[in-house]
């Protein structure tokens, strides 16, 4: 490993440790505000289980590469654990732990009968062939097979994983157990028991949060200028929904850079040209940096990429009056405070991105009952969950005079805390 690679790794580890520690800080505040005991905080501040695995994979050139993967299960008092698996070079153990805690909170907010789980593999799928990805996906399932299952822990897509990867994982699990097991994983292709509306669910949920947030701020969605950081599953569908709703999407970005047009971007064209990793900016000459994108003059800013994007360094420069977090952890605690002081309405990740796991739950229910719903049925149920969750959290933030993040943690922690209490754990 070169000195530069080493420094990058150390930086990533530092950032994910900060992410984890700040999650614990907000959990502690929420536990106190809700009047739970110190023992409850002790229980909820760390995942119950964390499995680290090594996965040997035969690469196309005949060599063997050994990948490191994780599966974290935060709390299973309210039901099996649930959450995605990400394939990304910067995955760390601390990050996966924090993400699994956030899944408990998301499931609590949406009132789903689950606790939080999360998985990750350190790899760069952009540099891997289809065959290598399939072998890695199957290897991961074999490595974690003892602790996952339809009534134990149910994986799903996350950063750089998709329905094809879910299909391979489901097939591997079904082969290991020797029975068909669609309820082992969600986010599957429709033909393998996936749900209508799952692919667009995160973006739909974010859209509903934006619709509610503009009402609170007295802005008309049709007059709004929107900037979206990230053009993956959440960001790209969101751009489409916002564009179709008559809002002006003036900025989007991918990992390489951003595109800006104050008159509104041609979203249909960009969607047509994006690749499966959500990259499109390299096709253009005039791009801006991701840092510049976040500070563009706009009404609504949606970080839909990775964590740690809005920090104390740039929070004062954010022009948007509404920030809706479609990604997990894009805003640091310090930046959350700065934005709150400046009167920016921040809709936190554990609320805004809960649409994905909500429709995953619908998928699992359909798998369990073997009876499948129409797209309209899924959309109506999703809308109800998102609007109710938004209103509950908004109202709590007003009555307790706290920002929406803390209010969301307070609502989100309740289910796991009460289930743990009734089970006699605390
Ligand atoms: N990975 C998504 C999330 O972070 C979805 C999880 C799921 O569908 O279980 O919410």
Short mmCIF file of N, CA and C in Angstrom, two decimals, residues 163-171 174 180-195 363 367 372:
data_model
loop_
_atom_site.label_atom_id
_atom_site.label_comp_id
_atom_site.label_asym_id
_atom_site.label_seq_id
_atom_site.Cartn_x
_atom_site.Cartn_y
_atom_site.Cartn_z
N UNK A 163 -30.80 -4.79 -7.99
CA UNK A 163 -31.69 -5.95 -7.98
C UNK A 163 -30.99 -7.22 -8.51
N UNK A 164 -30.04 -7.06 -9.43
CA UNK A 164 -29.32 -8.24 -9.92
C UNK A 164 -28.50 -8.87 -8.79
N UNK A 165 -27.85 -8.02 -8.02
CA UNK A 165 -27.05 -8.54 -6.89
C UNK A 165 -27.97 -9.21 -5.86
N UNK A 166 -29.14 -8.62 -5.64
CA UNK A 166 -30.11 -9.24 -4.71
C UNK A 166 -30.53 -10.61 -5.24
N UNK A 167 -30.72 -10.72 -6.57
CA UNK A 167 -31.14 -11.99 -7.17
C UNK A 167 -30.08 -13.07 -6.94
N UNK A 168 -28.80 -12.72 -7.15
CA UNK A 168 -27.73 -13.71 -6.92
C UNK A 168 -27.70 -14.12 -5.44
N UNK A 169 -27.86 -13.13 -4.58
CA UNK A 169 -27.79 -13.44 -3.14
C UNK A 169 -28.96 -14.34 -2.74
N UNK A 170 -30.14 -14.04 -3.26
CA UNK A 170 -31.32 -14.85 -2.95
C UNK A 170 -31.12 -16.28 -3.45
N UNK A 171 -30.58 -16.39 -4.66
CA UNK A 171 -30.36 -17.73 -5.23
C UNK A 171 -29.37 -18.52 -4.38
N UNK A 174 -31.10 -19.57 -1.15
CA UNK A 174 -32.07 -20.64 -1.40
C UNK A 174 -31.34 -21.97 -1.64
N UNK A 180 -36.96 -22.57 -1.65
CA UNK A 180 -37.09 -21.25 -2.23
C UNK A 180 -37.32 -20.25 -1.11
N UNK A 181 -36.59 -19.15 -1.13
CA UNK A 181 -36.66 -18.26 0.01
C UNK A 181 -36.65 -16.79 -0.42
N UNK A 182 -37.73 -16.34 -1.08
CA UNK A 182 -37.73 -14.95 -1.55
C UNK A 182 -37.67 -13.94 -0.41
N UNK A 183 -38.23 -14.30 0.77
CA UNK A 183 -38.26 -13.36 1.89
C UNK A 183 -36.91 -13.17 2.58
N UNK A 184 -35.85 -13.82 2.05
CA UNK A 184 -34.52 -13.64 2.63
C UNK A 184 -33.96 -12.25 2.34
N UNK A 185 -34.37 -11.68 1.21
CA UNK A 185 -33.76 -10.42 0.79
C UNK A 185 -34.81 -9.60 0.04
N UNK A 186 -34.70 -8.26 0.11
CA UNK A 186 -35.66 -7.42 -0.64
C UNK A 186 -34.91 -6.59 -1.68
N UNK A 187 -35.71 -5.96 -2.55
CA UNK A 187 -35.09 -5.22 -3.65
C UNK A 187 -34.78 -6.15 -4.81
N UNK A 188 -35.51 -7.27 -4.88
CA UNK A 188 -35.28 -8.27 -5.94
C UNK A 188 -35.96 -7.83 -7.24
N UNK A 189 -35.57 -8.43 -8.37
CA UNK A 189 -36.33 -8.18 -9.60
C UNK A 189 -37.77 -8.65 -9.39
N UNK A 190 -38.72 -8.00 -10.05
CA UNK A 190 -40.15 -8.31 -9.86
C UNK A 190 -40.41 -9.81 -10.09
N UNK A 191 -39.79 -10.37 -11.10
CA UNK A 191 -40.06 -11.76 -11.48
C UNK A 191 -39.61 -12.76 -10.39
N UNK A 192 -38.72 -12.32 -9.51
CA UNK A 192 -38.27 -13.19 -8.42
C UNK A 192 -38.93 -12.82 -7.09
N UNK A 193 -40.04 -12.12 -7.15
CA UNK A 193 -40.74 -11.77 -5.90
C UNK A 193 -40.46 -10.36 -5.42
N UNK A 194 -39.89 -9.53 -6.30
CA UNK A 194 -39.71 -8.11 -5.93
C UNK A 194 -41.05 -7.41 -5.90
N UNK A 195 -41.07 -6.24 -5.26
CA UNK A 195 -42.34 -5.50 -5.18
C UNK A 195 -42.41 -4.42 -6.24
N UNK A 363 -42.48 -5.60 0.40
CA UNK A 363 -42.01 -6.73 -0.43
C UNK A 363 -41.96 -8.02 0.41
N UNK A 367 -43.97 -11.48 -0.03
CA UNK A 367 -43.27 -12.76 -0.13
C UNK A 367 -43.83 -13.75 0.89
N UNK A 372 -49.40 -10.79 -4.35
CA UNK A 372 -48.69 -9.56 -4.75
C UNK A 372 -49.62 -8.39 -5.04
#
